[in-house]
Structure formats: C-alpha cells, structure tokens
Tab-separated table of C-alpha atoms and ligand atoms in Angstrom:
chain	number	residue	atom	x	y	z
L	1	MET	CA	49.723	106.951	35.609
L	2	PHE	CA	53.480	107.518	35.435
L	3	ALA	CA	53.032	111.213	36.216
L	4	SER	CA	50.970	110.484	39.296
L	5	VAL	CA	53.553	107.988	40.559
L	6	MET	CA	56.250	110.628	40.076
L	7	GLU	CA	54.155	113.219	41.899
L	8	ASN	CA	53.773	110.990	44.893
L	9	GLU	CA	57.412	110.159	45.258
L	10	ALA	CA	59.428	112.144	47.783
L	11	ASP	CA	62.058	114.597	46.475
L	12	VAL	CA	65.632	113.418	46.084
L	13	PHE	CA	66.775	115.258	49.232
L	14	TYR	CA	64.390	113.214	51.395
L	15	ARG	CA	65.158	109.941	49.663
L	16	GLU	CA	68.889	110.463	50.055
L	17	LEU	CA	68.559	111.658	53.637
L	18	PRO	CA	69.887	108.871	55.892
L	19	LYS	CA	67.009	107.863	58.143
L	20	VAL	CA	66.160	105.905	61.277
L	21	GLU	CA	62.823	104.041	61.388
L	22	LEU	CA	61.673	103.134	64.884
L	23	HIS	CA	57.964	102.409	64.504
L	24	ALA	CA	57.134	99.894	61.775
L	25	HIS	CA	54.705	96.990	62.197
L	26	LEU	CA	55.807	94.173	59.921
L	27	ASN	CA	52.406	93.196	58.530
L	28	GLY	CA	51.354	96.810	58.135
L	29	SER	CA	54.530	97.499	56.151
L	30	VAL	CA	53.948	94.980	53.352
L	31	SER	CA	54.175	96.769	49.990
L	32	SER	CA	51.675	96.323	47.146
L	33	GLN	CA	54.338	94.373	45.181
L	34	THR	CA	54.660	91.847	47.992
L	35	ILE	CA	50.881	91.690	48.462
L	36	GLU	CA	50.706	90.821	44.764
L	37	LYS	CA	53.046	87.844	45.320
L	38	LEU	CA	50.986	86.704	48.321
L	39	ILE	CA	47.721	86.944	46.394
L	40	VAL	CA	49.226	84.738	43.670
L	41	ARG	CA	50.203	82.194	46.334
L	42	LYS	CA	46.677	82.170	47.809
L	43	PRO	CA	44.105	82.809	45.061
L	44	HIS	CA	41.425	80.881	46.976
L	45	LEU	CA	41.209	83.694	49.551
L	46	ASN	CA	39.804	86.085	46.922
L	47	ILE	CA	41.675	89.010	48.412
L	48	GLU	CA	42.099	92.167	46.349
L	49	HIS	CA	44.559	95.052	46.734
L	50	SER	CA	41.822	97.457	47.792
L	51	MET	CA	41.376	95.348	50.932
L	52	THR	CA	44.984	95.722	52.116
L	53	ALA	CA	45.774	99.402	51.655
L	54	ILE	CA	44.278	102.837	52.309
L	55	GLY	CA	45.052	105.062	49.320
L	56	LYS	CA	45.644	108.762	48.841
L	57	GLY	CA	42.941	110.994	50.302
L	58	GLN	CA	41.116	108.033	51.879
L	59	ARG	CA	40.268	107.905	55.566
L	60	ARG	CA	39.228	104.985	57.732
L	61	THR	CA	38.149	104.625	61.327
L	62	LEU	CA	40.760	102.973	63.514
L	63	ASP	CA	38.475	99.969	63.717
L	64	GLU	CA	38.480	99.666	59.920
L	65	CYS	CA	42.294	99.855	59.985
L	66	PHE	CA	42.354	96.857	62.306
L	67	GLN	CA	40.161	94.952	59.838
L	68	VAL	CA	42.817	95.558	57.183
L	69	PHE	CA	45.442	93.839	59.357
L	70	LYS	CA	43.168	90.824	59.657
L	71	VAL	CA	43.063	90.521	55.863
L	72	ILE	CA	46.862	90.750	55.630
L	73	HIS	CA	47.216	88.127	58.371
L	74	GLN	CA	45.204	85.726	56.209
L	75	LEU	CA	47.741	86.214	53.443
L	76	VAL	CA	50.773	85.818	55.735
L	77	ASP	CA	50.361	82.561	57.585
L	78	THR	CA	53.378	80.349	56.872
L	79	GLU	CA	57.099	80.630	57.665
L	80	GLU	CA	57.706	80.964	53.938
L	81	ASP	CA	55.360	83.982	53.759
L	82	ILE	CA	56.941	85.607	56.794
L	83	LEU	CA	60.430	85.158	55.383
L	84	MET	CA	59.402	86.765	52.094
L	85	VAL	CA	57.474	89.575	53.745
L	86	ALA	CA	60.252	90.399	56.218
L	87	THR	CA	63.065	90.359	53.627
L	88	ASP	CA	61.014	92.470	51.193
L	89	VAL	CA	60.137	94.995	53.905
L	90	ILE	CA	63.762	95.289	55.066
L	91	LYS	CA	65.015	95.762	51.490
L	92	GLU	CA	62.344	98.387	50.792
L	93	PHE	CA	63.328	100.378	53.864
L	94	ALA	CA	66.992	100.104	52.820
L	95	ALA	CA	66.122	101.322	49.302
L	96	ASP	CA	64.349	104.302	50.909
L	97	GLY	CA	67.562	105.371	52.670
L	98	VAL	CA	66.803	103.883	56.079
L	99	LYS	CA	70.108	102.990	57.757
L	100	TYR	CA	68.710	101.663	61.018
L	101	LEU	CA	65.348	99.942	61.393
L	102	GLU	CA	63.475	98.590	64.379
L	103	LEU	CA	60.820	96.269	63.050
L	104	ARG	CA	58.044	95.072	65.328
L	105	SER	CA	55.586	92.210	64.945
L	106	THR	CA	53.144	90.127	66.962
L	107	PRO	CA	54.177	86.453	67.073
L	108	ARG	CA	51.302	84.406	65.672
L	109	GLU	CA	50.505	80.752	65.783
L	110	GLU	CA	48.594	79.224	62.862
L	111	LYS	CA	47.277	75.749	63.530
L	112	ASN	CA	46.483	75.132	59.822
L	113	THR	CA	50.017	75.684	58.612
L	114	GLY	CA	51.924	74.524	61.696
L	115	LEU	CA	53.324	78.001	62.322
L	116	SER	CA	54.377	78.462	65.951
L	117	LYS	CA	55.110	81.721	67.769
L	118	LYS	CA	58.710	80.638	68.244
L	119	GLY	CA	58.982	79.776	64.538
L	120	TYR	CA	57.495	83.173	63.723
L	121	VAL	CA	60.220	85.065	65.601
L	122	GLU	CA	62.960	82.726	64.343
L	123	THR	CA	61.882	83.387	60.760
L	124	ILE	CA	62.064	87.148	61.211
L	125	ILE	CA	65.541	86.783	62.697
L	126	LYS	CA	66.495	84.637	59.712
L	127	ALA	CA	65.266	87.364	57.353
L	128	ILE	CA	67.323	89.989	59.192
L	129	GLN	CA	70.429	87.798	58.956
L	130	GLN	CA	69.837	87.023	55.270
L	131	CYS	CA	69.592	90.712	54.416
L	132	LYS	CA	72.802	91.352	56.347
L	133	ASN	CA	74.591	88.542	54.520
L	134	GLU	CA	73.421	89.941	51.197
L	135	GLY	CA	75.117	93.216	52.102
L	136	GLU	CA	72.037	95.429	52.559
L	137	ASP	CA	73.177	98.762	54.022
L	138	ILE	CA	70.770	98.703	56.957
L	139	ASP	CA	71.063	97.644	60.599
L	140	VAL	CA	67.838	95.880	61.624
L	141	ARG	CA	66.625	95.037	65.131
L	142	PHE	CA	63.406	93.445	66.271
L	143	LEU	CA	60.773	94.305	68.886
L	144	VAL	CA	58.401	91.523	69.892
L	145	ALA	CA	54.862	92.920	69.953
L	146	ILE	CA	52.012	92.314	72.362
L	147	ASP	CA	48.606	92.711	70.749
L	148	ARG	CA	46.460	93.958	73.633
L	149	ARG	CA	43.452	92.164	72.127
L	150	ASN	CA	44.976	88.840	73.223
L	151	GLY	CA	44.766	89.517	76.975
L	152	THR	CA	47.071	89.309	79.958
L	153	GLU	CA	48.092	85.659	79.784
L	154	VAL	CA	49.281	85.901	76.207
L	155	ALA	CA	51.024	89.164	77.088
L	156	MET	CA	53.056	87.386	79.764
L	157	GLU	CA	53.864	84.487	77.391
L	158	THR	CA	55.003	87.005	74.798
L	159	VAL	CA	57.331	88.663	77.291
L	160	LYS	CA	58.877	85.275	78.108
L	161	LEU	CA	59.356	84.579	74.410
L	162	ALA	CA	60.950	87.992	73.909
L	163	GLU	CA	63.217	87.380	76.902
L	164	GLU	CA	64.372	84.074	75.419
L	165	PHE	CA	65.182	85.676	72.084
L	166	MET	CA	66.841	88.685	73.666
L	167	LEU	CA	69.353	86.241	75.133
L	168	SER	CA	69.758	84.003	72.076
L	169	SER	CA	69.520	86.345	69.068
L	170	GLY	CA	72.932	87.991	69.373
L	171	GLY	CA	71.425	91.402	70.116
L	172	LEU	CA	68.812	91.397	67.346
L	173	VAL	CA	65.803	91.273	69.687
L	174	VAL	CA	66.052	94.467	71.720
L	175	GLY	CA	62.623	95.196	73.078
L	176	LEU	CA	58.909	94.864	73.428
L	177	ASP	CA	56.050	96.763	71.808
L	178	LEU	CA	52.525	97.132	73.165
L	179	SER	CA	50.086	97.728	70.325
L	180	GLY	CA	46.711	96.671	68.941
L	181	ASP	CA	43.247	98.182	69.201
L	182	PRO	CA	43.473	100.811	71.973
L	183	THR	CA	39.794	100.385	72.874
L	184	VAL	CA	40.326	96.754	73.907
L	185	GLY	CA	41.431	95.868	77.448
L	186	HIS	CA	43.084	98.066	80.047
L	187	GLY	CA	46.755	98.850	80.525
L	188	LYS	CA	46.653	98.107	84.239
L	189	ASP	CA	46.084	94.414	83.511
L	190	LEU	CA	49.193	94.399	81.347
L	191	LEU	CA	51.428	96.067	83.929
L	192	PRO	CA	52.865	92.828	85.415
L	193	ALA	CA	53.986	91.639	81.958
L	194	LEU	CA	55.431	95.019	81.056
L	195	GLN	CA	57.188	95.310	84.395
L	196	ARG	CA	58.735	91.880	83.923
L	197	ALA	CA	59.959	92.861	80.457
L	198	LYS	CA	61.552	95.968	81.863
L	199	ASN	CA	63.205	94.082	84.706
L	200	CYS	CA	64.824	91.596	82.363
L	201	GLY	CA	66.346	94.322	80.199
L	202	LEU	CA	63.921	94.514	77.290
L	203	LYS	CA	63.339	98.080	76.112
L	204	LEU	CA	59.694	99.156	76.079
L	205	SER	CA	57.849	101.025	73.363
L	206	LEU	CA	54.192	101.520	74.263
L	207	HIS	CA	51.289	102.779	72.158
L	208	LEU	CA	49.634	105.293	74.448
L	209	SER	CA	46.021	106.242	73.923
L	210	GLU	CA	43.496	106.367	76.765
L	211	LEU	CA	44.229	109.061	79.339
L	212	GLU	CA	43.858	107.173	82.574
L	213	GLU	CA	45.831	104.288	81.165
L	214	SER	CA	48.581	106.563	79.845
L	215	ASP	CA	49.088	108.010	83.303
L	216	LEU	CA	49.565	104.539	84.718
L	217	LEU	CA	51.820	103.259	81.948
L	218	LEU	CA	53.992	106.360	82.071
L	219	ASN	CA	54.963	105.409	85.628
L	220	LEU	CA	56.873	102.368	84.335
L	221	PRO	CA	58.325	104.493	82.566
L	222	PRO	CA	58.503	103.209	78.973
L	223	ASP	CA	61.635	103.844	76.895
L	224	ARG	CA	59.617	105.260	74.004
L	225	ILE	CA	56.000	106.198	73.280
L	226	GLY	CA	54.161	105.213	70.112
L	227	HIS	CA	51.929	108.034	68.771
L	228	GLY	CA	51.095	109.690	72.126
L	229	THR	CA	48.177	111.330	70.367
L	230	PHE	CA	46.218	112.503	73.397
L	231	LEU	CA	48.908	113.518	75.856
L	232	HIS	CA	49.012	117.292	75.731
L	233	PRO	CA	46.291	119.600	77.116
L	234	GLU	CA	45.182	121.001	73.733
L	235	VAL	CA	43.907	117.565	72.678
L	236	GLY	CA	42.289	116.578	75.950
L	237	GLY	CA	45.448	115.399	77.737
L	238	SER	CA	46.989	117.198	80.681
L	239	GLN	CA	50.030	119.133	81.738
L	240	SER	CA	50.881	116.456	84.272
L	241	LEU	CA	51.092	113.824	81.509
L	242	VAL	CA	53.324	116.128	79.473
L	243	ASP	CA	55.470	116.757	82.563
L	244	LYS	CA	55.958	113.025	83.084
L	245	VAL	CA	57.026	112.529	79.475
L	246	VAL	CA	59.389	115.495	79.598
L	247	LYS	CA	60.827	114.694	83.036
L	248	ASN	CA	61.669	111.136	81.978
L	249	ASN	CA	62.814	112.345	78.561
L	250	ILE	CA	60.749	109.648	76.801
L	251	PRO	CA	61.021	109.976	72.996
L	252	LEU	CA	57.868	109.929	70.871
L	253	GLU	CA	57.434	107.951	67.658
L	254	LEU	CA	55.221	110.104	65.426
L	255	CYS	CA	53.420	108.819	62.340
L	256	LEU	CA	51.674	111.613	60.435
L	257	THR	CA	49.962	109.798	57.574
L	258	SER	CA	48.812	106.938	59.776
L	259	ASN	CA	47.220	109.315	62.269
L	260	VAL	CA	45.453	111.368	59.596
L	261	LYS	CA	44.237	108.361	57.572
L	262	GLY	CA	43.215	106.546	60.760
L	263	GLN	CA	41.442	109.741	61.916
L	264	THR	CA	43.052	109.995	65.335
L	265	VAL	CA	44.308	113.437	64.257
L	266	PRO	CA	42.020	115.777	62.247
L	267	SER	CA	44.602	117.062	59.721
L	268	TYR	CA	48.329	117.238	59.019
L	269	SER	CA	48.582	120.821	60.258
L	270	LYS	CA	46.948	119.834	63.555
L	271	HIS	CA	49.329	116.922	64.143
L	272	HIS	CA	50.934	116.917	67.598
L	273	PHE	CA	54.397	116.798	65.995
L	274	GLU	CA	54.371	120.585	66.190
L	275	TYR	CA	53.641	120.666	69.915
L	276	TRP	CA	56.489	118.321	70.833
L	277	TYR	CA	58.925	119.685	68.270
L	278	GLN	CA	58.455	123.201	69.598
L	279	LEU	CA	59.110	121.932	73.116
L	280	GLY	CA	62.409	120.550	71.826
L	281	HIS	CA	61.326	117.096	72.991
L	282	PRO	CA	62.840	114.059	71.208
L	283	SER	CA	60.350	113.268	68.428
L	284	VAL	CA	61.070	110.698	65.750
L	285	ILE	CA	59.225	110.646	62.417
L	286	CYS	CA	58.084	107.093	61.589
L	287	THR	CA	55.780	105.290	59.150
L	288	ASP	CA	53.750	102.912	61.390
L	289	ASP	CA	52.365	100.826	58.491
L	290	LYS	CA	53.917	101.954	55.218
L	291	GLY	CA	52.021	99.342	53.169
L	292	VAL	CA	48.571	99.918	54.622
L	293	PHE	CA	48.907	103.713	54.584
L	294	CYS	CA	50.716	103.849	51.201
L	295	THR	CA	53.703	105.852	52.387
L	296	ASP	CA	57.429	105.588	53.069
L	297	LEU	CA	59.779	107.310	55.488
L	298	SER	CA	61.071	109.808	52.903
L	299	LYS	CA	57.507	110.961	52.268
L	300	GLU	CA	56.833	111.287	55.985
L	301	TYR	CA	59.890	113.537	56.439
L	302	GLN	CA	58.868	115.621	53.442
L	303	LEU	CA	55.332	115.888	54.778
L	304	ALA	CA	56.575	117.051	58.194
L	305	ALA	CA	58.877	119.591	56.509
L	306	SER	CA	56.208	121.021	54.199
L	307	THR	CA	53.488	121.066	56.876
L	308	PHE	CA	55.573	122.674	59.598
L	309	GLY	CA	57.989	124.729	57.488
L	310	LEU	CA	61.194	122.888	58.430
L	311	SER	CA	64.393	123.887	56.648
L	312	ARG	CA	66.614	121.190	55.151
L	313	GLU	CA	69.063	121.760	57.947
L	314	ALA	CA	66.298	121.173	60.509
L	315	VAL	CA	65.221	117.995	58.686
L	316	TRP	CA	68.798	116.714	58.700
L	317	LYS	CA	69.042	117.397	62.437
L	318	LEU	CA	65.711	115.647	63.025
L	319	SER	CA	66.896	112.473	61.314
L	320	GLN	CA	70.273	112.643	63.084
L	321	GLN	CA	68.695	113.091	66.513
L	322	ALA	CA	66.623	109.951	65.992
L	323	ILE	CA	69.876	108.020	66.544
L	324	ASP	CA	69.753	109.002	70.235
L	325	CYS	CA	66.406	107.160	70.553
L	326	ILE	CA	67.329	103.732	69.177
L	327	PHE	CA	67.240	100.661	71.422
L	328	ALA	CA	70.522	99.137	70.183
L	329	PRO	CA	73.604	99.792	72.343
L	330	ASP	CA	75.856	102.863	72.318
L	331	THR	CA	78.393	101.279	69.963
L	332	VAL	CA	75.683	101.148	67.286
L	333	LYS	CA	74.748	104.767	67.987
L	334	GLN	CA	78.405	105.777	67.465
L	335	GLN	CA	78.551	103.925	64.138
L	336	LEU	CA	75.360	105.588	62.959
L	337	ARG	CA	76.549	109.047	64.018
L	338	GLN	CA	79.698	108.491	61.962
L	339	LYS	CA	77.586	107.402	59.009
L	340	TRP	CA	75.548	110.616	59.203
L	341	VAL	CA	78.777	112.661	59.283
L	342	ASP	CA	80.095	110.787	56.236
L	343	LEU	CA	76.858	111.261	54.308
L	344	GLN	CA	76.241	114.908	55.178
L	345	PRO	CA	76.181	117.066	52.052
L	346	GLN	CA	78.968	119.676	51.914
L	347	GLN	CA	76.549	122.560	51.557
L	348	GLN	CA	73.016	122.559	52.841
S	1	6MZ	C1	47.882	100.107	67.148
S	1	6MZ	C2	48.763	98.838	65.428
S	1	6MZ	C3	48.695	99.937	64.550
S	1	6MZ	O1	52.179	92.720	64.390
S	1	6MZ	O2	51.030	91.496	62.552
S	1	6MZ	N1	49.250	97.799	64.729
S	1	6MZ	N2	48.374	98.930	66.712
S	1	6MZ	N3	47.785	101.207	66.365
S	1	6MZ	C4	48.164	101.164	65.056
S	1	6MZ	N4	47.984	102.279	64.285
S	1	6MZ	C5	47.271	102.264	63.068
S	1	6MZ	N5	49.185	99.551	63.364
S	1	6MZ	C6	49.521	98.233	63.487
S	1	6MZ	O3	51.393	93.979	62.365
S	1	6MZ	C7	50.021	94.318	62.427
S	1	6MZ	C8	49.614	94.567	63.867
S	1	6MZ	O4	50.292	95.718	64.382
S	1	6MZ	C9	49.447	96.441	65.280
S	1	6MZ	C10	48.127	95.670	65.356
S	1	6MZ	O5	48.177	94.788	66.454
S	1	6MZ	C11	48.142	94.897	64.036
S	1	6MZ	O6	47.346	93.734	64.077
S	1	6MZ	P1	51.989	92.597	62.896
S	1	6MZ	O7	53.298	92.475	62.163
C-alpha cells in the first residue's frame, strides 16, 4: 500500500516546482480526505468513495463524469461544507507548490439547507481570505462558473452575480467560466450573457467543444480556452479555428489526465498538448478536477514531461510562462515572476 502511494507521487522536482493552476473546478477538486469528512457528516446519503473518484487506469464516458459531480454536490450542500471544501482545496494546492490558483465553481442554491447563490460565492471568498490570513503561500482568485445545463436565463443571472462580486470582492473575483456537459445547449444562446460579462470587465474562460459553437465563441474572443480538444485539423477541427486562436493569442488550459480518463482524448501520447506546444502557443498545464481524477498539478507536469520528452529547463519555462496567462492584474504577474526568479534552482 505504502509502496504504491510512493509510486504515484510526483518526483521532488515537480513538487518543488512553483506552479500556476488556472483550471480547477472546486467540487471536482475535493480530495479523498475531505470526501471522508463529508461522508461522516452525511451518513444517511450512503455515499462511498468509489462514487466520487475515478482511479488509476479507469476510464469513464464524459456523461459518467458528470454523474460523479452530482454525487459530490449531494455531499456539499451547506455553507459549512463549502467553507471546508474550499479551504481544504486551497491548502492542498498550496502544499503541492501552487503559488497562484484560479478556482472556479458554479453558484448553487439549495432550498433544503437555505444555501443561496450569493451565500455560495461569499463563502468561497471567505475561504480565500481565511487561507490568506493563516499565511498560506498561495494567491487565490475566483471565477464564477456558468453550468450550460442551466440555460440562458440562469447564465445571465450568473453574470450579474459575478459582476456584483467583481466590484465588491477587492479583486478576488476576476472572471467567468463556461463549463458543464458540452452536449447540452448551444453556445449561441449564451452569447448575450458572455458578451455582457466581457463588456463589464470580467475575464472569460470558455470550455470549447463542438466545432460550430467553437467558431462562434471564438469571435468574442475569450481570454482563455478550457481544453480546446477538437480545435486543430488532426482531430476534426480546422485550420481556420487554429488561426483564430493563434491570431488572438488565446491561451489554452490543458488537462491531460482528465481528458484521458474522460475519454475525450484517446491516450496521453495523442494529447493535443503536443500540437500547441510545438506551435509555441501559450499552453498551461492544469488539473481540471484533481479529486475526481485522482491527480495533482505536480503529477500533471511530470506526465507532460515524460510523455513529450520535456527537459527540466523546458518544464520550468512552461510553469513560468503560465504567469502571463493569469487573470489577475499586472502587479500580481510581476510579484509572481519575482517569486519564480527567487525559487529557481542554481543549476538545472
Ligand atoms: C466540463 C466540467 C468538467 O462548479 O460544482 N466541470 N465541465 N468539462 C469538465 N471536464 C471533465 N469538470 C467539471 O464543480 C463541478 C462542475 O464543474 C463543471 C461541471 O459543471 C460540474 O458540475 P463546481 O464547483
């Protein structure tokens, strides 16, 4: 047991590497330790660990992945739960060497527990502030997420909520995420909400999947792209989509384990990281759902390095360049760049 845990842990170099995490869904990031605490709080739900995580070597359809989130949502339905989950997740990222984190989550209302969407976001902000006050060495920002399953009206409400918090959170709420089951709804119906978000100064990170929809959404243009699995010609995309991404210099958030376990990419070696990395396009390694997919950011960097033959120097550069893609202002970028300089090993 101990040996297998050791085997799965990333090497020291990757754990000590300072990292930037830009694509992490809160409820997908809940660790097994935190799930354990939630299960103890809610024994009547009869939820077991195997229902909240996809282990080593396992694959699921994307639809099955979305079922897993539903189970976790049952476990996380009060402000108290959200506070615990968010502080645990932030501390775990910090312990993994993440120096800057953009967490994203879909505000939920739970009639049974009196949880409101506003209370949901406030609680996450509280968790971020608590971790800061406790001296955690990590700068955390928040992206309010739209789950496309909830339709256009909710999308617009979510943008208004995000707008409110962007103005009142002292810079902690920096943007908007569009996520959820890509087979539900159409991006064109969400355009007015996304356009409004953009106009009011929220940064946009969009999960791009369907081709026709991607073309439309790229015209906004978004500030970052989540996954971007089907953009390039070799996987059924097109050169014109690639050209739009390159012309607007839109960074990609790439999540290797998530894509392989969720079967949107056939294998690690066929992951589109290679395509974009070879183009020299800004590509940021991320976890997506570290709890559900049983990973962490150190492992993802190590996986990218071993799969695509990256030297340590190249890995260092990759993590450093992620700073250019963050949504926080330039002053934060400067601080992070200095941190990377201070932490750089003398000899690599
Ligand atoms: C699309 C995803 C996702 O918001 O409750 N989510 N959306 N693709 C993915 N790749 C596997 N992983 C997570 O976190 C869970 C929610 O994040 C989105 C889904 O809407 C999911 O319900 P929060 O914190």
